[in-house]
mmCIF file of C-alpha atoms in Angstrom:
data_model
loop_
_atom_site.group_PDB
_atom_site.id
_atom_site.type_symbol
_atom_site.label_atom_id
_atom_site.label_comp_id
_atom_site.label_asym_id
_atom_site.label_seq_id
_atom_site.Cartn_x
_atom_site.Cartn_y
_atom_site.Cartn_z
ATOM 1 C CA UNK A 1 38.591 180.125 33.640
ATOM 2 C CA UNK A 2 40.816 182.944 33.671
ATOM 3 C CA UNK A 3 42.993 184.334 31.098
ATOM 4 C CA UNK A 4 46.575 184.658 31.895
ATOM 5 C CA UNK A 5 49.197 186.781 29.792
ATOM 6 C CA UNK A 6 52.316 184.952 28.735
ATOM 7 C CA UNK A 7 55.108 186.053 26.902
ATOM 8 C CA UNK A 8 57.941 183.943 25.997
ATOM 9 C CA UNK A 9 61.366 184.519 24.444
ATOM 10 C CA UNK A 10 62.711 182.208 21.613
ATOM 11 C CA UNK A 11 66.901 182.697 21.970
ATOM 12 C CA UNK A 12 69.753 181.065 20.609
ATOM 13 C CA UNK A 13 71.320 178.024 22.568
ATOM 14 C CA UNK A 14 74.517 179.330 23.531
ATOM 15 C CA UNK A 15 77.149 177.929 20.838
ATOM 16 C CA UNK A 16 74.993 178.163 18.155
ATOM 17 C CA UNK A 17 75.056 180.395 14.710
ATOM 18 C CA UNK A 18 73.118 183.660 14.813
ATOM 19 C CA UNK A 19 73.442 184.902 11.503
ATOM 20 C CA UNK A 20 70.862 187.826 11.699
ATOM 21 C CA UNK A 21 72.359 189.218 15.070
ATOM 22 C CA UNK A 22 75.881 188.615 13.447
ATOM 23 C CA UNK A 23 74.718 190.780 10.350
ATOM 24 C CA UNK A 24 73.290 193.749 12.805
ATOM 25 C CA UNK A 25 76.444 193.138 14.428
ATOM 26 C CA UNK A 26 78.404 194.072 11.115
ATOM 27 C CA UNK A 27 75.800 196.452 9.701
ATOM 28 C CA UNK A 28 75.661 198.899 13.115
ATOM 29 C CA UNK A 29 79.640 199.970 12.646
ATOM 30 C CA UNK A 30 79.036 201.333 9.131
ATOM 31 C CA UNK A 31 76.336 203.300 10.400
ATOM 32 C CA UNK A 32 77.960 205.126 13.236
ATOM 33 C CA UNK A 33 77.679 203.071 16.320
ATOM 34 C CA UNK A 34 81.104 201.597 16.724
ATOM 35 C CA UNK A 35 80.697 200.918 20.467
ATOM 36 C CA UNK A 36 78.036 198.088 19.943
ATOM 37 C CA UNK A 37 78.877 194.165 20.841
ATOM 38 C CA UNK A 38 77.366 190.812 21.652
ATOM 39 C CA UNK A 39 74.361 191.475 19.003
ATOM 40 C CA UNK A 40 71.753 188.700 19.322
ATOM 41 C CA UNK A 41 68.390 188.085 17.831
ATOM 42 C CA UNK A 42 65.703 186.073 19.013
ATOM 43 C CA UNK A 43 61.507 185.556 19.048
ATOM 44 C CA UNK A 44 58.999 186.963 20.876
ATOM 45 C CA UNK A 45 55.564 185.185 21.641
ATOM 46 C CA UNK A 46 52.984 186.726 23.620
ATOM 47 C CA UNK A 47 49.517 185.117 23.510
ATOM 48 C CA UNK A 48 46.673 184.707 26.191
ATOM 49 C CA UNK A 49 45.748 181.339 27.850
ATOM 50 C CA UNK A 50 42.473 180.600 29.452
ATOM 51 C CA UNK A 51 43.976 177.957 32.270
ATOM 52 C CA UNK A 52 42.415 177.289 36.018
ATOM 53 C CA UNK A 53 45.997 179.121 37.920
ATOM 54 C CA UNK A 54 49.086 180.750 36.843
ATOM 55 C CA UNK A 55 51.386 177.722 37.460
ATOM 56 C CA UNK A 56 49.081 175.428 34.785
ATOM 57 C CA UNK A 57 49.231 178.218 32.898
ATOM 58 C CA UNK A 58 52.903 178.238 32.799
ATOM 59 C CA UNK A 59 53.164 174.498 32.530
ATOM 60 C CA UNK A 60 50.591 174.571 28.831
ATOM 61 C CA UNK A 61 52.863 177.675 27.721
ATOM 62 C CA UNK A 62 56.231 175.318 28.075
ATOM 63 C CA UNK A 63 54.751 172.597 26.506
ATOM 64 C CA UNK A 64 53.938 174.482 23.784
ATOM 65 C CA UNK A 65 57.423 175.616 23.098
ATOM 66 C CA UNK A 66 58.832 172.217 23.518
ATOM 67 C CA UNK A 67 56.188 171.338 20.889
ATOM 68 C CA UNK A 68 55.768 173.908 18.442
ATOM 69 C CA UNK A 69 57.167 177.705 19.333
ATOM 70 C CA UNK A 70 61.102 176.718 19.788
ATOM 71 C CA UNK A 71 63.212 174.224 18.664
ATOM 72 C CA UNK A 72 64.241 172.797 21.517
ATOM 73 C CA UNK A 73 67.366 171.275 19.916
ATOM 74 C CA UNK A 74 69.199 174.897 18.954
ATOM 75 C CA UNK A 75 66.939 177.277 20.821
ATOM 76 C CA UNK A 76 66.191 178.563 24.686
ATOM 77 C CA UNK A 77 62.683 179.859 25.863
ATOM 78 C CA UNK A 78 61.756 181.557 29.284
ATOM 79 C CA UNK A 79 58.509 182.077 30.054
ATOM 80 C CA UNK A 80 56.619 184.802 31.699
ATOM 81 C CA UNK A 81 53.218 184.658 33.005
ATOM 82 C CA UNK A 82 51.487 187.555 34.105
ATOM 83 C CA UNK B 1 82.867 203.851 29.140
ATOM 84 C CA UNK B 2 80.489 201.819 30.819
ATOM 85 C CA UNK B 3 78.819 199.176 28.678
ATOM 86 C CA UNK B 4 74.851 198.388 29.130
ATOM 87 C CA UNK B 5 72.728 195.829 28.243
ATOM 88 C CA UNK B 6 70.428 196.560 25.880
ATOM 89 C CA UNK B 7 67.033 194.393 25.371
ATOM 90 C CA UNK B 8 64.821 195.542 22.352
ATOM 91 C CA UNK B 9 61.390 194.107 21.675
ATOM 92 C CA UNK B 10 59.892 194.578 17.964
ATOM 93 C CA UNK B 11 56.016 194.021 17.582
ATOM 94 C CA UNK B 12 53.886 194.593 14.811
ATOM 95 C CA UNK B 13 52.168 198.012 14.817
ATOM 96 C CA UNK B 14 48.041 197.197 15.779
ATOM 97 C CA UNK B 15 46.111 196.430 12.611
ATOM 98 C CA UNK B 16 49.049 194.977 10.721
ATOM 99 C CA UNK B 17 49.170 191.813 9.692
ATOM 100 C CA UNK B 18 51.139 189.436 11.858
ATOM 101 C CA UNK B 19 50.689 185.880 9.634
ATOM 102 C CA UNK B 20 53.263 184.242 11.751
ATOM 103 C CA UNK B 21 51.185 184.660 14.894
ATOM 104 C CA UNK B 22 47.926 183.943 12.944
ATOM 105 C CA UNK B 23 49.535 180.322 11.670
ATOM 106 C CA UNK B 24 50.511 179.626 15.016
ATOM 107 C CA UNK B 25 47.139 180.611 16.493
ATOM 108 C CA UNK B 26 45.679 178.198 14.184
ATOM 109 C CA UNK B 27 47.931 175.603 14.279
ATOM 110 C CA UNK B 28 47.881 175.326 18.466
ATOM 111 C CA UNK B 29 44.297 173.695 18.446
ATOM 112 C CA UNK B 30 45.149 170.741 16.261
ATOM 113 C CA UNK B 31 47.600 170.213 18.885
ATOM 114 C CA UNK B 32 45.112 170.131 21.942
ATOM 115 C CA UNK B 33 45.326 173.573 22.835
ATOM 116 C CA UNK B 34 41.861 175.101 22.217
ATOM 117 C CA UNK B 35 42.429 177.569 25.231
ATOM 118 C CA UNK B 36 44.912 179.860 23.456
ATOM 119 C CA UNK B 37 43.977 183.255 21.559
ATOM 120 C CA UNK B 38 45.559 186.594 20.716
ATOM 121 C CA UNK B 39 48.807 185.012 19.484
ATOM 122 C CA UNK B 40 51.518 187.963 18.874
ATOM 123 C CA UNK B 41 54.984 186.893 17.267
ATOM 124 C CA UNK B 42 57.299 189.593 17.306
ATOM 125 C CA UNK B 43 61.179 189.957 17.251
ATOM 126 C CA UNK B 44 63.890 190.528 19.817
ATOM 127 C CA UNK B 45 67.516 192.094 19.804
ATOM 128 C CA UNK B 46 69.409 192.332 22.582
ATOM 129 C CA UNK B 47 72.930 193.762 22.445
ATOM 130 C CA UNK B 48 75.981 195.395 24.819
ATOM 131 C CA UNK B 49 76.273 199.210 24.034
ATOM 132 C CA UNK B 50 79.583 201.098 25.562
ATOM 133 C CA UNK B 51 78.033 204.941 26.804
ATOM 134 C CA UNK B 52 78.578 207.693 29.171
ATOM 135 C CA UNK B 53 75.258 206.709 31.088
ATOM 136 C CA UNK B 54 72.016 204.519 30.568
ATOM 137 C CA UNK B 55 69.987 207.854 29.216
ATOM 138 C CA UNK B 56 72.816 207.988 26.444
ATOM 139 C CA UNK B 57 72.473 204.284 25.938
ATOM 140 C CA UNK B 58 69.036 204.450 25.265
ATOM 141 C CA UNK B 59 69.244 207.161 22.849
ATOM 142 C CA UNK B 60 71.657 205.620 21.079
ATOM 143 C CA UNK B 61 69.354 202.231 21.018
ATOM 144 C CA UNK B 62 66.609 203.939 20.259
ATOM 145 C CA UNK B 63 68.241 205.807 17.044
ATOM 146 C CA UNK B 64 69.378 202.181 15.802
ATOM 147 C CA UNK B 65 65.883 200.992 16.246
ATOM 148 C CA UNK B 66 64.865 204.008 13.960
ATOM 149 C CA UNK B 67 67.229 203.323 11.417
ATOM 150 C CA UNK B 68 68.183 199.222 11.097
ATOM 151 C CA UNK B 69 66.493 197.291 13.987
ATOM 152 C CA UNK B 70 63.022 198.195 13.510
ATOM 153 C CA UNK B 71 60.631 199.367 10.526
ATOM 154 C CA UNK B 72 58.751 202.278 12.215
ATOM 155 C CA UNK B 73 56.468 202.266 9.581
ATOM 156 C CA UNK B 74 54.858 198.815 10.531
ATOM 157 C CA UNK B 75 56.540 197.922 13.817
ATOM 158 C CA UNK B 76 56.762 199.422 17.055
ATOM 159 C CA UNK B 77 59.515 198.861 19.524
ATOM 160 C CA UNK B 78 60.429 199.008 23.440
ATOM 161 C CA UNK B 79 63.965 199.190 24.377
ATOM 162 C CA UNK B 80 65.107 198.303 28.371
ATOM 163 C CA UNK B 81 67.958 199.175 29.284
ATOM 164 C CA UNK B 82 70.049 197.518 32.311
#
């Protein structure tokens, strides 16, 4: 079977508390960089998948996420196979 | 000044240890999926930066990599500007 890259990103639901990007947020000012908003901090997975195409590929990857890499209930994950 | 969006992935420098990644590679089998392997976990940032142009911007992301959003001496780090 072939292998397939994926790499997915773990964000935030929108609405929900993102205290490390709000700390960057305030930390980045007292550094210099004054001209910095909208600061958010996610996950990123990237793993290989043996699977027979790219769309069961993508199909394993999401069920994964709803089962074990995200939280479903506070996060967002996109998925990219390549 | 125009703002950009800036997206920054984090990853773990090659032969450091990445124990999130290596939990989740272990864990994914007991869940059915035996077809998974190189399992990377890494971190992302994105942010809105306010510069003259997107060269600027990336400098400036790039320098706040060096010095908060990253650990250079374990991580590596691609920044995208758009």
């Amino acid at each position: 079977m072939p292998a397939f890259h994926a790499h997915v990103e773990v964000t935030h639901l929108p609405g929900i508390a993102d205290p490390a990007g709000a700390t960057v947020e305030r930390a980045l000012p007292a550094l210099g960089y004054k001209n910095v908003a909208q600061v958010h901090i996610g996950k990123t997975i990237r793993l290989v998948v043996d699977a027979p195409d790219a769309e069961s590929a993508r199909e394993q990857v999401q069920e994964m996420c709803e089962r074990l890499l995200a939280n479903p209930v506070i996060e967002a994950y996109q998925v990219v196979i390549s």
